[in-house]
Structures are given as C-alpha cells and as structure tokens.
Amino acid sequence: MIAQNLMLVLVLLPFVGALAAVTQPRGAQRGPAWISGATMAAGLVILAALRGPAGATWPLRASLHWAPSAGLDLAFRLDGFAWLFAALILGIGILVVLYARYYLAPTDSAPRFHALLLAFCGSMLGLVLSANVIILVVFWEMTSLLSFLLIGFRSANVGAREGARMSLIVTAGGGLCLLVAMLILGRITGSYDLDHILAAGAVIRAHPLYPPLLVLFLLGAFTKSAQMPFHFWLPGAMAAPTPVSAYLHSATMVKAGVFLLIRFSPALGGTDAWFWMVTGTGMLTMTLGAVIALFRHDLKGLLAYSTVSHLGLITALAGLGSETAILAAIFHIVNHAVFKASLFMAAGIIDHETGTRDMRRLSGLIHFMPVTGALAIVASAAMAGVPLLNGFISKEMFFAAAADWHNGTWLDNALPLIATVGAAFSVAYSARFIATVFFGPPATDLPHLPHEPVRWMRRPVEALVFICLAIGIAPDAVLGPTLNAAARGVLGPLIPHVSISPWHGLNLPLMMSVIALLAGAAIYFPFARRISEGPEGPPLLWRVRAVRLFEIGLLAVTWKWPRVLHRAAGTDRLQPQILVLVCLALLAGLGVTFGRLSPIGQRAMLAPDLAFVLMWIAGGAAAVGAAALAKYHRFAALMLLGVAGAVTCLTFAWASAPDLAVTQLLVEVVTTVLLLLGLRWLPKRNAEIPGDRLFPARLRRARDLVIAIIAGAATTMAALAVMTRPPGPSIGNWFLRNAHSEAGGLNAVNVILVDFRAFDTFGEITVLGVVGLTVFALLRRFRPADESAGRPAQQTGKAGEIDDLPMLVPSITIRWMFPVLIVFSAWLFMRGHDLPGGGFSAGVTLAIALLAQYLGADTRWIEARITVLPIRWIGVGLLIAGLTGMSAAAFGYPFLSAQARYVELPGIGAVPASTAMAFDLGVYALVVGATVLMLIAIAHQSLRSARQRERAAEEEGEAA
Amino acid sequence: MEAVLALAIGVLTASGVWLLLRPRTFQVIIGLSLLSHAVNLFIFSMGRLRPGAPPIMPDGGFVDPSRYTDPLPQALVLTAIVISFATTALFLVIMIAARGLTGTDHVDGREREQ
C-alpha cells in the first residue's frame, strides 16, 4: 500500500513543484531552481525506495478513480522498463536544473522556466507510468504542449516561436493519430488497460483493423521520435534554450516515441508490416540523419540530426523485436541520453562562452577551455562508438542484432551493410565536431574571448561523461540488473538474463565497428575543407528541405485555401447566413420527422375554452402586428410585443405554472423598459427607405414570408404532435416525489432550480452576470450617432414650457411605492421554496423597484439619494452562491449539495432554512445586480450625452 | 385547446422568423423576442397542458406525481425566460453601439446597394 501511494506521489510531485515554482517572485533565480532540483531529487528517492520493496512484485499498480463509467482511471503501473525511464527523466532532470541555474540569463524568467520544466517532467513520468492507454495519450499530449512552451521559452525570438509552433503541429498531430489508435485498440481488446492490451497481442494482430491501427500508432510514435519524414521539427526546435534541448531532445521528449514502440512491440510487433515499417523507417532515418548531420554547420544542428539518426537506430531495433534487439534498444536509449545530454550542455557552454555555434568560425577551443574540451571529446567519442565508452557497447549489440537472421527479406539481408554505413557517417560527424571545434589554430574573430565556464555549470557535464566511462568499462556492474529488469518488463518475466560485457571477442560486430571507425575517418578527413565551405546539407539532398515543404503546406491549409473557400462560398452579410440557418433547421426537422410522425396522436384534447381562444386571437394578432410594424413604427411594435408577452404570461398562469407566469410578467416589464431605452438611439424613420417598394424588395419579403409560414406550420405540427400523445415517464415525477422529503420544499420548480439542478442554475447566473458586465463594458466607449446626440424633441421647447416638476403625481407615487416593492420582493424571495416566487422573480422585482425610481424622477436627483453598486451585487451574489455550494464539501458532500430544515424563529414561527435558501440569496443578488447594471448602463447614455452638451455649452460661453 | 396553443406557437414562430430575416436591427430584436416566447411555450407544452392542477404540493407525505404538472419543463422555461432577457439586452446594446459606429441600423452595418 505504501508503495502504491508512493507511486502516485511520484507522478503528482512534479506538478505540485511546478505550482510552487511558478508562484515564486518574478525576478527570483535561486528559489525556483532549488524547488525544481529538490522536487526531482525527492522523485529519485521515491524511485529508489520503490525499487527495493517492489522488485519482486513488478508490475506495481495503483489507481485513482476518475471516470470509471468511461473506462477511465488514473491508473499507473511500474515495471523495470518504466523504472529505468523514470530514473532517466529524473536523473538527467536534476543535472539539467543545475546547468540551467547558471545558463539562464537574469532577464529570463526562472520561475516560469522551472515550472514548465517540472510540469514537463511530471508529464513524462505520467507517460511512462500510465497503466491506462487513454491516460497515456493525455500525458503524451501534455508533453507536446509543454515542449511547445519550453521551445518557445524565449518568445521574443522569431526562430523560437516558429520552431515551437512546428514541433507542436507535428507532435500534437501525431498525438491525435495515437489517440485514435488507442481507441481502436480499446475496441479490439475491450479494455483500455495496458496490461490487458499487451496480453492480447495475438487477437490484435489477427484483427481486420490491425493495418490502420498500426499506421496510426506508428504515426504517433514516429512524429514524436522525429523519424523521417517527420524529422524536420527537431532541428527547428534547436531554437530552444540549451537546457531544454539537453533535456527534451536527448533524454525525454523524443524518447517517448521509442518508449512507445518498445512498450507495444510485444503486442503489435512480430508481423511483416511491423518489421518493414519500423525497421525500414528506422534504418532510413539512421543513415540519412547521420549523412545530413555531417553537413550541418550549426553545432546544435549537427547534434539534432545526430539525435534523429540515433533515434532511427533505436527504432530499427524495436522493429527487429528479438530479445537481444529490445535489450540493445533499451541500452542505447540510456547511452544516447547520457552522451547526448552532455554534448548539448557542452554545446551550450561553447555558445555561452564564445557567442557563436557556427563550426566554421569555431576552432582550437581546446586552448581556451581544456577541461570542457576534454569532456566534449570523450562524449563525442562515445557518440561515435569508440571502445571503452558506453556508445560502443550498445552499438556492438545493435550490429549483432542487425547481423542476426530475422526473416530473410532483402532489408534483413542488407541490415549489416546499412548499419555499417550509418555508423560510419556517425563517426564522420563526431570527428568533424571534435576536429573543427577543438583542434586547429585558435580562433581569433569570436564574439567573446572564450574561457572555462563557472565550475557548477560544468559539473553536470562531468557527471554525465563519468557515467559514459563507467558504463563503457563496467557495463554489467553499473547497469546489468537494471537493463535486464527493463527487458523483462517489456518481454515478460521468463526471458533469460543477459550479461553485458565490453568485450565479446573477435567477431562480426567488432569487425563492423572497426570498419565503421576507419570508414568514418576516411569520409571526413579528406573532405573536411569542402564540407565546411559547402552548403548546409549533403550534396543533391540539401535542396530538398522537409521544412520548406511543411511550411508551404501549412500556408496552403491555414491561409490560401480558407481564403479561396471564403471567396467562393462565404459572405459577410447577415441575412443570407440567417436564411441558410433557418432553412437548414427546417430541412433537418423535416428530414427526421417526415413520414414517421403523424401530426395528431391519440390523446384526447381538452375542450376549447372561449376565453383562451379569444386571448390567443389577440395574442396572435399582436405578434403579426409587431412583425408588420417593426420597420416603420418601432414604438407600436414594442407595445404589440408586450401584448404577445402578456398573453404568454396568462397562458402559463392558465396551465398551472404560477412560477412561470410571475417571472414572465416581471421580465416582460423589464424587457419593455429596456427596449424603450434603446429606441432613442435608433435613426428616425419618418421617410420611406429608398427602394422599399421596388420589385426586388417585395420579392425578398415574399420569399421570407413563405419560409416563415413553413416554419410556423412546422412548429405548430410538432407541438400538436407532442401534446396529443400521452406523456412518457418523466424525471419530473422523481422531482415531485422527492422535493419535500429530500430538499424540504413544496414548490418543485423552485426546488429543482436551487437544489436538484443547482449547478445548472449556478452556470446560468454566471452567464447573466457576464452579460451584465459585457453590456456595461460595451457601453463605456459608446458613441451615439450625431443625429441622436442632440436634445430629444420633448426637451427642446422654449423655456417655461417645460414643467419644472414633470409628472409630479406619478413621481410621488413611485417614490412611495419603493418600500412597498422592496417588501414585495423580500416576500417573493422568502416564500420561494414552498410557494411561487424565488430568487429570480424577487431579484427582478427589486430591479423594477429601482428602475421605477429612475423613471419617476431626474436621474441625478435619484443618484444623489440612492447608491446602487450593481457590479458589487453581481460579485456578492456569485460569491454567496459559490461559497454555499462549496460549504457542502465541509460535510463531505459534492459541490452544491443542499441541507434543509425548518427553524423556529421567535415571533414568526417555523421558517424553512436550508443552504438552498442561501444559494437562492446569491441568485437574488446577482439577478438584481445584472438587471440594474444593464438598465442603468443604457439609461446613463442619455445622461452622458447631456453632460457633454453642457460641457460644450460652457466652453462656448467661456469662449464668447 | 391544444390545437389553439399549437397554432399560437406557430403564429409566434412565423412572425419571429419573418422578422429574423429582415434587414433592420430593431426588427431582428423584436423577432428574437417573439421567437423566444414561441420556444418557451413550446418547451412548456412538452409537459402537456393541465389547467387547474395544483402547482404546490401539500405539506409533507407522499404525493402522487400524476396529479401535478410536470415541474421539469417549467424549470427549464424559467431559466430560459431570464436568459432570453439577457440576450435581448446584449443584442440591444450591440444594436445601439453598431448604429453609433456605422451610422445605420442595417444588420450588415451598411445599406444594401441598389
């Protein structure tokens, strides 16, 4: 149990650390680095502890429930392979943190850097430890996103932004393919559990969906591991700060792809398709990557293509899939991570100290920085595969695996040859790196005079090079058990133990190594001058740039084609868009129901009620009238809209929905006032619009009339079809049965709003608050049209004609009504749980009370006496509702679970008191705030233009 | 009775849709309001019409749901009423701001070329 919890802590810890790092003060340098280092060190300690007790019982599993109904658990498992990867992630992570502490400039934001690095580390750990393939994809995409942020860390730099974008598009696109592959896997095996899928290899391989599955899966793995033709993002990503390259592009991010290949090779591998695609791509990438690397002039570019090449090697091994190949692949993952991280760091030191990474300018650095130089030489020797260094041994194992017989195809037979060629080029570029940068005459025209870096910046490189040597000399003692455990994690517990030795006697792999070393030297040294003077790429190939193709494609997809499509089919006019929308909705409705639904069902209709019929004759006439008059007679249309609303309200009341009737009535009042306020800002419509009686306009109106009548007929039939059928079982019955016993309320509608479905209401009042604020914000820079800015006609009479006290009687009445309305609002609120009412209607009532004051008197007179702060009401309302919801957590219930009881108040009697009531109070405050804010914001526009007029008049007066 | 309400919904919808397709912003606002009445009544009618049913339950004890109106469409409509008010307000503000900026109340921000 302890081990399980430790494993969960291991995954969560980096994210907690990231949170701690990002909350450090802006300029902090030391703090974030310590947090980051300590987090990774703690992770390593946990990992060491897990190795002790868990060694016998691997895989160790732990899970947190997340969405079990969808087969999704936060499930993690640890076996030897995952353990080795986690150790790499954390171990190299610590060294990178130490290196970054001295690498980052004071202007770089260290808190952001370390937070991103830790979050990335956590995502990588999650990726390698996931026991659920969907969770694995989630972590996979998280690494893509965080790598985007890390590569683009210096976002002021164009190269960094473009490199980051390219890597995101390629790797996240691959991630999508991977997600589909995992969904197919889940469908084939019936489970998203990794162990279950790995055990179902035979079923998967025999399934008809295996070929598409394999292609999608490989697209995911190849994009991440920069296999050709997706390799181009990795050199582009070299715009990242060097610690990021050292971490992401040696040990972690790019290794995720090969991790996946190796992890799934027992389930998906072993077929011809797997061999051809994986080994073929791997060998091609290995050779071409090595060739291109030789011709790069940029130090990090050389290392990037070298990484591409080495990843190809590992991919090829995963494609072979034999026990020795898998062991060699895992071993090479470790070795490559170690020497490549140290080389990236050394390249960063060189860049830092000399100011350039161009190998044509660098020369003779061994004279300036002997220690760093020696370290880099050893590391690149390991990269070239020189004996007694770690790269040599895994490369020997690769040669051995390549020379073995697998399936006798031409690719299998050619493997030793291709491997030797690739290795020879790998020797050649290593030789170029050593020879041009460190030897030769001391460079004289460098931007800075180079010298050794600070001691602590070199320590990580020293540690890594020491590991290269240690593994190279005593591989079995250093890594033997770990590697065997990792191989058992992949292939199962029954495979024989392999001991790794640096010397296997005079055999074919040794011969291949020797040939590669000699051939590499023979490739590089005769052509050294021509390579450094030539273009940045191999002969013939350098003109074909995958990056260019990618950019052309991207431009076409995101810019050219959309514009063509927009020109061909787009419009920026609203009417055609709405027309299309309405017609599509009609067609969709007809398509679903045509011929399947008779318009009238079996349920007997209620006897017609004359009053109801008359009411709706009036209502329908009002609606049609509003439609006809809205163009030239806005005020009349608004009044008719009010009639339609009133009839709707009466219908609610008639059909036993008093809550709706009350709310509809109140909202109708507010809406009408709102639209009245808006009328003033619209253009005068005294004259006929030109062309309104011409034939095209008439034709448009006729067309729209037809569409409108069809829409009306369709809704009539739909409503009738439903109403004349008996109701099915409704969850409304459940609400009715439980409203009182569960929530202590007698008004089921209100109980649904504030208790059963309170979360929906919470979302709704948030929307209301947002709309209120939006209205407010939109009107802050409101500029009325010139003709509306003047004094309205009603106010332009001669002095004396305007009464000093307009509407004296209504004004006094409204003022006296204010307390009454407040009490009415409180009454509506209090009775809401048991009787019609509630937060919504009470809130609108209070808003109307306030609004009436504005109507009845001069705005300035009112505002001198009542201070309403609507934005505070909104904020307080949302806070009350949110806090009430969260208070449920104190009793161990989910968000917004309500508590209800009746409380005896002295003098008043039993009063329902529940947390739902507090929630309703929040709704109430928010509705008041939002409604008042909208109305006042619009009403104030008149005041504002009045003030502007006064100011202008004053200025004129002063000028005169 | 149901037929009357269904017809009423149809008339409201037709008026609303016709206005929605018109070129002046104020017409569109009135159209949206009419349409929202129609939609609210439509959702409400999904619970079937029960004039004269008690809307409030008696205090305590077991209730027979079939004697009451379905509270679910009512709860839906209640929130819909408030939200349609909010959208009307938002659209109104956009309407008057657009009129100030473009000088016209045409939905496209410019008059149609004749």
PDB file of C-alpha atoms in Angstrom, chain A residues 603-802:
ATOM      1  CA  ARG A 603     -54.561  11.564 -26.562  1.00  0.00           C
ATOM      2  CA  ALA A 604     -57.857  13.392 -26.242  1.00  0.00           C
ATOM      3  CA  MET A 605     -57.627  17.150 -26.453  1.00  0.00           C
ATOM      4  CA  LEU A 606     -59.097  19.448 -23.840  1.00  0.00           C
ATOM      5  CA  ALA A 607     -62.395  21.109 -24.670  1.00  0.00           C
ATOM      6  CA  PRO A 608     -61.850  24.533 -26.183  1.00  0.00           C
ATOM      7  CA  ASP A 609     -62.241  27.418 -23.806  1.00  0.00           C
ATOM      8  CA  LEU A 610     -63.668  30.526 -25.406  1.00  0.00           C
ATOM      9  CA  ALA A 611     -61.685  32.927 -23.246  1.00  0.00           C
ATOM     10  CA  PHE A 612     -58.449  31.164 -24.131  1.00  0.00           C
ATOM     11  CA  VAL A 613     -59.272  31.242 -27.837  1.00  0.00           C
ATOM     12  CA  LEU A 614     -60.116  34.957 -27.713  1.00  0.00           C
ATOM     13  CA  MET A 615     -56.963  35.615 -25.741  1.00  0.00           C
ATOM     14  CA  TRP A 616     -54.840  33.988 -28.376  1.00  0.00           C
ATOM     15  CA  ILE A 617     -56.654  35.701 -31.227  1.00  0.00           C
ATOM     16  CA  ALA A 618     -55.476  38.902 -29.617  1.00  0.00           C
ATOM     17  CA  GLY A 619     -52.021  37.484 -28.951  1.00  0.00           C
ATOM     18  CA  GLY A 620     -51.593  36.183 -32.483  1.00  0.00           C
ATOM     19  CA  ALA A 621     -52.788  39.446 -33.965  1.00  0.00           C
ATOM     20  CA  ALA A 622     -50.319  41.286 -31.755  1.00  0.00           C
ATOM     21  CA  ALA A 623     -47.474  39.071 -32.932  1.00  0.00           C
ATOM     22  CA  VAL A 624     -48.353  39.561 -36.592  1.00  0.00           C
ATOM     23  CA  GLY A 625     -48.810  43.258 -35.991  1.00  0.00           C
ATOM     24  CA  ALA A 626     -45.438  43.525 -34.309  1.00  0.00           C
ATOM     25  CA  ALA A 627     -43.898  41.806 -37.320  1.00  0.00           C
ATOM     26  CA  ALA A 628     -45.572  44.171 -39.728  1.00  0.00           C
ATOM     27  CA  LEU A 629     -44.841  47.391 -37.852  1.00  0.00           C
ATOM     28  CA  ALA A 630     -41.305  46.793 -36.573  1.00  0.00           C
ATOM     29  CA  LYS A 631     -39.750  48.597 -39.511  1.00  0.00           C
ATOM     30  CA  TYR A 632     -41.521  51.969 -39.571  1.00  0.00           C
ATOM     31  CA  HIS A 633     -43.391  52.055 -36.243  1.00  0.00           C
ATOM     32  CA  ARG A 634     -40.994  50.774 -33.633  1.00  0.00           C
ATOM     33  CA  PHE A 635     -42.928  52.007 -30.626  1.00  0.00           C
ATOM     34  CA  ALA A 636     -46.137  50.375 -31.782  1.00  0.00           C
ATOM     35  CA  ALA A 637     -44.272  47.135 -32.487  1.00  0.00           C
ATOM     36  CA  LEU A 638     -42.814  47.232 -28.989  1.00  0.00           C
ATOM     37  CA  MET A 639     -46.248  47.638 -27.442  1.00  0.00           C
ATOM     38  CA  LEU A 640     -47.601  44.765 -29.513  1.00  0.00           C
ATOM     39  CA  LEU A 641     -44.663  42.626 -28.414  1.00  0.00           C
ATOM     40  CA  GLY A 642     -45.714  43.434 -24.860  1.00  0.00           C
ATOM     41  CA  VAL A 643     -49.230  42.201 -25.644  1.00  0.00           C
ATOM     42  CA  ALA A 644     -47.856  38.926 -27.003  1.00  0.00           C
ATOM     43  CA  GLY A 645     -45.730  38.580 -23.865  1.00  0.00           C
ATOM     44  CA  ALA A 646     -48.721  39.253 -21.620  1.00  0.00           C
ATOM     45  CA  VAL A 647     -50.770  36.604 -23.384  1.00  0.00           C
ATOM     46  CA  THR A 648     -47.883  34.164 -22.990  1.00  0.00           C
ATOM     47  CA  CYS A 649     -47.807  35.004 -19.310  1.00  0.00           C
ATOM     48  CA  LEU A 650     -51.549  34.378 -18.973  1.00  0.00           C
ATOM     49  CA  THR A 651     -51.120  31.045 -20.736  1.00  0.00           C
ATOM     50  CA  PHE A 652     -48.594  29.988 -18.134  1.00  0.00           C
ATOM     51  CA  ALA A 653     -50.974  31.020 -15.379  1.00  0.00           C
ATOM     52  CA  TRP A 654     -53.873  29.209 -17.035  1.00  0.00           C
ATOM     53  CA  ALA A 655     -51.879  25.968 -17.420  1.00  0.00           C
ATOM     54  CA  SER A 656     -50.941  25.772 -13.717  1.00  0.00           C
ATOM     55  CA  ALA A 657     -47.479  27.298 -13.840  1.00  0.00           C
ATOM     56  CA  PRO A 658     -47.667  30.282 -11.498  1.00  0.00           C
ATOM     57  CA  ASP A 659     -43.885  30.482 -11.168  1.00  0.00           C
ATOM     58  CA  LEU A 660     -43.516  30.977 -14.871  1.00  0.00           C
ATOM     59  CA  ALA A 661     -46.347  33.480 -15.008  1.00  0.00           C
ATOM     60  CA  VAL A 662     -44.796  35.609 -12.278  1.00  0.00           C
ATOM     61  CA  THR A 663     -41.336  35.535 -13.834  1.00  0.00           C
ATOM     62  CA  GLN A 664     -42.662  36.150 -17.334  1.00  0.00           C
ATOM     63  CA  LEU A 665     -44.677  39.147 -16.175  1.00  0.00           C
ATOM     64  CA  LEU A 666     -41.752  40.728 -14.374  1.00  0.00           C
ATOM     65  CA  VAL A 667     -39.268  40.051 -17.163  1.00  0.00           C
ATOM     66  CA  GLU A 668     -41.759  41.423 -19.675  1.00  0.00           C
ATOM     67  CA  VAL A 669     -41.793  44.704 -17.770  1.00  0.00           C
ATOM     68  CA  VAL A 670     -38.013  44.901 -17.688  1.00  0.00           C
ATOM     69  CA  THR A 671     -37.636  43.946 -21.358  1.00  0.00           C
ATOM     70  CA  THR A 672     -40.093  46.586 -22.460  1.00  0.00           C
ATOM     71  CA  VAL A 673     -38.316  49.294 -20.440  1.00  0.00           C
ATOM     72  CA  LEU A 674     -35.000  48.097 -21.822  1.00  0.00           C
ATOM     73  CA  LEU A 675     -36.144  48.327 -25.435  1.00  0.00           C
ATOM     74  CA  LEU A 676     -37.747  51.709 -24.770  1.00  0.00           C
ATOM     75  CA  LEU A 677     -34.385  52.945 -23.542  1.00  0.00           C
ATOM     76  CA  GLY A 678     -32.793  51.712 -26.726  1.00  0.00           C
ATOM     77  CA  LEU A 679     -35.305  53.315 -29.077  1.00  0.00           C
ATOM     78  CA  ARG A 680     -33.812  56.761 -28.667  1.00  0.00           C
ATOM     79  CA  TRP A 681     -30.515  55.758 -30.268  1.00  0.00           C
ATOM     80  CA  LEU A 682     -32.025  54.470 -33.486  1.00  0.00           C
ATOM     81  CA  PRO A 683     -32.289  56.557 -36.662  1.00  0.00           C
ATOM     82  CA  LYS A 684     -35.511  58.417 -37.341  1.00  0.00           C
ATOM     83  CA  ARG A 685     -37.793  56.539 -39.693  1.00  0.00           C
ATOM     84  CA  ASN A 686     -40.029  59.337 -40.958  1.00  0.00           C
ATOM     85  CA  ALA A 687     -39.399  58.795 -44.635  1.00  0.00           C
ATOM     86  CA  GLU A 688     -39.658  55.579 -46.549  1.00  0.00           C
ATOM     87  CA  ILE A 689     -36.436  53.672 -47.111  1.00  0.00           C
ATOM     88  CA  PRO A 690     -35.393  54.037 -50.755  1.00  0.00           C
ATOM     89  CA  GLY A 691     -36.218  51.010 -52.828  1.00  0.00           C
ATOM     90  CA  ASP A 692     -38.535  49.519 -50.236  1.00  0.00           C
ATOM     91  CA  ARG A 693     -41.413  49.273 -52.695  1.00  0.00           C
ATOM     92  CA  LEU A 694     -39.364  48.110 -55.634  1.00  0.00           C
ATOM     93  CA  PHE A 695     -39.794  44.624 -57.003  1.00  0.00           C
ATOM     94  CA  PRO A 696     -36.595  43.018 -55.544  1.00  0.00           C
ATOM     95  CA  ALA A 697     -37.516  44.099 -52.028  1.00  0.00           C
ATOM     96  CA  ARG A 698     -41.043  42.778 -52.457  1.00  0.00           C
ATOM     97  CA  LEU A 699     -39.649  39.522 -53.785  1.00  0.00           C
ATOM     98  CA  ARG A 700     -37.379  39.136 -50.763  1.00  0.00           C
ATOM     99  CA  ARG A 701     -40.253  39.775 -48.412  1.00  0.00           C
ATOM    100  CA  ALA A 702     -42.440  37.274 -50.211  1.00  0.00           C
ATOM    101  CA  ARG A 703     -39.718  34.648 -50.083  1.00  0.00           C
ATOM    102  CA  ASP A 704     -39.179  35.218 -46.361  1.00  0.00           C
ATOM    103  CA  LEU A 705     -42.912  35.127 -45.752  1.00  0.00           C
ATOM    104  CA  VAL A 706     -43.089  31.680 -47.325  1.00  0.00           C
ATOM    105  CA  ILE A 707     -40.194  30.475 -45.183  1.00  0.00           C
ATOM    106  CA  ALA A 708     -41.761  31.988 -42.061  1.00  0.00           C
ATOM    107  CA  ILE A 709     -45.106  30.345 -42.737  1.00  0.00           C
ATOM    108  CA  ILE A 710     -43.435  26.979 -43.271  1.00  0.00           C
ATOM    109  CA  ALA A 711     -41.520  27.415 -40.018  1.00  0.00           C
ATOM    110  CA  GLY A 712     -44.702  28.354 -38.176  1.00  0.00           C
ATOM    111  CA  ALA A 713     -46.605  25.417 -39.616  1.00  0.00           C
ATOM    112  CA  ALA A 714     -43.778  23.057 -38.713  1.00  0.00           C
ATOM    113  CA  THR A 715     -43.679  24.168 -35.072  1.00  0.00           C
ATOM    114  CA  THR A 716     -47.463  24.001 -34.866  1.00  0.00           C
ATOM    115  CA  MET A 717     -47.432  20.442 -36.076  1.00  0.00           C
ATOM    116  CA  ALA A 718     -44.571  19.474 -33.812  1.00  0.00           C
ATOM    117  CA  ALA A 719     -46.269  20.984 -30.766  1.00  0.00           C
ATOM    118  CA  LEU A 720     -49.581  19.373 -31.656  1.00  0.00           C
ATOM    119  CA  ALA A 721     -47.942  16.020 -32.305  1.00  0.00           C
ATOM    120  CA  VAL A 722     -46.406  16.021 -28.866  1.00  0.00           C
ATOM    121  CA  MET A 723     -49.360  17.421 -26.961  1.00  0.00           C
ATOM    122  CA  THR A 724     -51.776  14.878 -28.401  1.00  0.00           C
ATOM    123  CA  ARG A 725     -49.694  11.969 -27.206  1.00  0.00           C
ATOM    124  CA  PRO A 726     -49.636  10.693 -23.645  1.00  0.00           C
ATOM    125  CA  PRO A 727     -46.546  11.780 -21.732  1.00  0.00           C
ATOM    126  CA  GLY A 728     -43.901   9.159 -21.204  1.00  0.00           C
ATOM    127  CA  PRO A 729     -42.220   8.604 -17.875  1.00  0.00           C
ATOM    128  CA  SER A 730     -40.639  11.905 -16.872  1.00  0.00           C
ATOM    129  CA  ILE A 731     -37.886  12.527 -14.383  1.00  0.00           C
ATOM    130  CA  GLY A 732     -40.221  15.310 -13.277  1.00  0.00           C
ATOM    131  CA  ASN A 733     -42.051  12.653 -11.263  1.00  0.00           C
ATOM    132  CA  TRP A 734     -38.904  11.912  -9.325  1.00  0.00           C
ATOM    133  CA  PHE A 735     -38.527  15.607  -8.530  1.00  0.00           C
ATOM    134  CA  LEU A 736     -42.126  15.786  -7.350  1.00  0.00           C
ATOM    135  CA  ARG A 737     -41.762  12.749  -5.110  1.00  0.00           C
ATOM    136  CA  ASN A 738     -38.537  13.887  -3.559  1.00  0.00           C
ATOM    137  CA  ALA A 739     -38.875  17.668  -3.440  1.00  0.00           C
ATOM    138  CA  HIS A 740     -40.234  17.625   0.071  1.00  0.00           C
ATOM    139  CA  SER A 741     -38.519  14.614   1.566  1.00  0.00           C
ATOM    140  CA  GLU A 742     -35.085  15.330   0.115  1.00  0.00           C
ATOM    141  CA  ALA A 743     -34.981  19.098  -0.179  1.00  0.00           C
ATOM    142  CA  GLY A 744     -37.658  20.293   2.223  1.00  0.00           C
ATOM    143  CA  GLY A 745     -39.552  22.355  -0.336  1.00  0.00           C
ATOM    144  CA  LEU A 746     -43.110  22.241  -1.574  1.00  0.00           C
ATOM    145  CA  ASN A 747     -42.592  24.170  -4.797  1.00  0.00           C
ATOM    146  CA  ALA A 748     -40.986  21.575  -7.013  1.00  0.00           C
ATOM    147  CA  VAL A 749     -39.968  24.103  -9.710  1.00  0.00           C
ATOM    148  CA  ASN A 750     -38.046  26.216  -7.247  1.00  0.00           C
ATOM    149  CA  VAL A 751     -36.514  23.141  -5.615  1.00  0.00           C
ATOM    150  CA  ILE A 752     -35.250  21.969  -8.986  1.00  0.00           C
ATOM    151  CA  LEU A 753     -33.648  25.348  -9.609  1.00  0.00           C
ATOM    152  CA  VAL A 754     -31.955  25.877  -6.285  1.00  0.00           C
ATOM    153  CA  ASP A 755     -31.304  22.335  -5.149  1.00  0.00           C
ATOM    154  CA  PHE A 756     -31.629  19.376  -7.538  1.00  0.00           C
ATOM    155  CA  ARG A 757     -30.206  21.185 -10.537  1.00  0.00           C
ATOM    156  CA  ALA A 758     -28.430  23.978  -8.665  1.00  0.00           C
ATOM    157  CA  PHE A 759     -25.293  23.519 -10.695  1.00  0.00           C
ATOM    158  CA  ASP A 760     -27.186  24.447 -13.867  1.00  0.00           C
ATOM    159  CA  THR A 761     -28.585  27.482 -12.139  1.00  0.00           C
ATOM    160  CA  PHE A 762     -25.124  28.408 -10.984  1.00  0.00           C
ATOM    161  CA  GLY A 763     -23.943  28.323 -14.576  1.00  0.00           C
ATOM    162  CA  GLU A 764     -26.951  30.343 -15.647  1.00  0.00           C
ATOM    163  CA  ILE A 765     -26.494  33.148 -13.147  1.00  0.00           C
ATOM    164  CA  THR A 766     -22.828  33.266 -14.139  1.00  0.00           C
ATOM    165  CA  VAL A 767     -23.941  33.827 -17.716  1.00  0.00           C
ATOM    166  CA  LEU A 768     -26.319  36.523 -16.552  1.00  0.00           C
ATOM    167  CA  GLY A 769     -23.528  38.264 -14.649  1.00  0.00           C
ATOM    168  CA  VAL A 770     -21.217  38.019 -17.649  1.00  0.00           C
ATOM    169  CA  VAL A 771     -23.872  39.515 -19.921  1.00  0.00           C
ATOM    170  CA  GLY A 772     -24.408  42.359 -17.448  1.00  0.00           C
ATOM    171  CA  LEU A 773     -20.701  43.129 -17.373  1.00  0.00           C
ATOM    172  CA  THR A 774     -20.469  42.860 -21.159  1.00  0.00           C
ATOM    173  CA  VAL A 775     -23.284  45.353 -21.619  1.00  0.00           C
ATOM    174  CA  PHE A 776     -21.543  47.662 -19.193  1.00  0.00           C
ATOM    175  CA  ALA A 777     -18.185  47.290 -20.937  1.00  0.00           C
ATOM    176  CA  LEU A 778     -19.646  47.717 -24.423  1.00  0.00           C
ATOM    177  CA  LEU A 779     -21.295  50.963 -23.442  1.00  0.00           C
ATOM    178  CA  ARG A 780     -18.279  52.553 -21.811  1.00  0.00           C
ATOM    179  CA  ARG A 781     -16.977  53.784 -25.115  1.00  0.00           C
ATOM    180  CA  PHE A 782     -20.370  54.277 -26.651  1.00  0.00           C
ATOM    181  CA  ARG A 783     -20.552  56.998 -29.312  1.00  0.00           C
ATOM    182  CA  PRO A 784     -24.085  57.873 -30.378  1.00  0.00           C
ATOM    183  CA  ALA A 785     -24.813  58.841 -33.943  1.00  0.00           C
ATOM    184  CA  ASP A 786     -24.764  62.605 -34.415  1.00  0.00           C
ATOM    185  CA  GLU A 787     -28.474  62.993 -35.020  1.00  0.00           C
ATOM    186  CA  SER A 788     -29.302  61.127 -31.777  1.00  0.00           C
ATOM    187  CA  ALA A 789     -26.831  63.047 -29.655  1.00  0.00           C
ATOM    188  CA  GLY A 790     -28.874  66.215 -29.551  1.00  0.00           C
ATOM    189  CA  ARG A 791     -31.602  67.092 -27.106  1.00  0.00           C
ATOM    190  CA  PRO A 792     -34.742  64.978 -27.758  1.00  0.00           C
ATOM    191  CA  ALA A 793     -37.726  66.786 -29.227  1.00  0.00           C
ATOM    192  CA  GLN A 794     -39.643  66.583 -25.956  1.00  0.00           C
ATOM    193  CA  GLN A 795     -36.997  68.686 -24.215  1.00  0.00           C
ATOM    194  CA  THR A 796     -36.456  71.333 -26.865  1.00  0.00           C
ATOM    195  CA  GLY A 797     -39.473  73.538 -26.176  1.00  0.00           C
ATOM    196  CA  LYS A 798     -38.980  77.141 -25.156  1.00  0.00           C
ATOM    197  CA  ALA A 799     -38.020  77.853 -21.557  1.00  0.00           C
ATOM    198  CA  GLY A 800     -41.044  77.872 -19.328  1.00  0.00           C
ATOM    199  CA  GLU A 801     -42.947  75.432 -21.498  1.00  0.00           C
ATOM    200  CA  ILE A 802     -41.254  72.525 -19.770  1.00  0.00           C
TER     201      ILE A 802
END
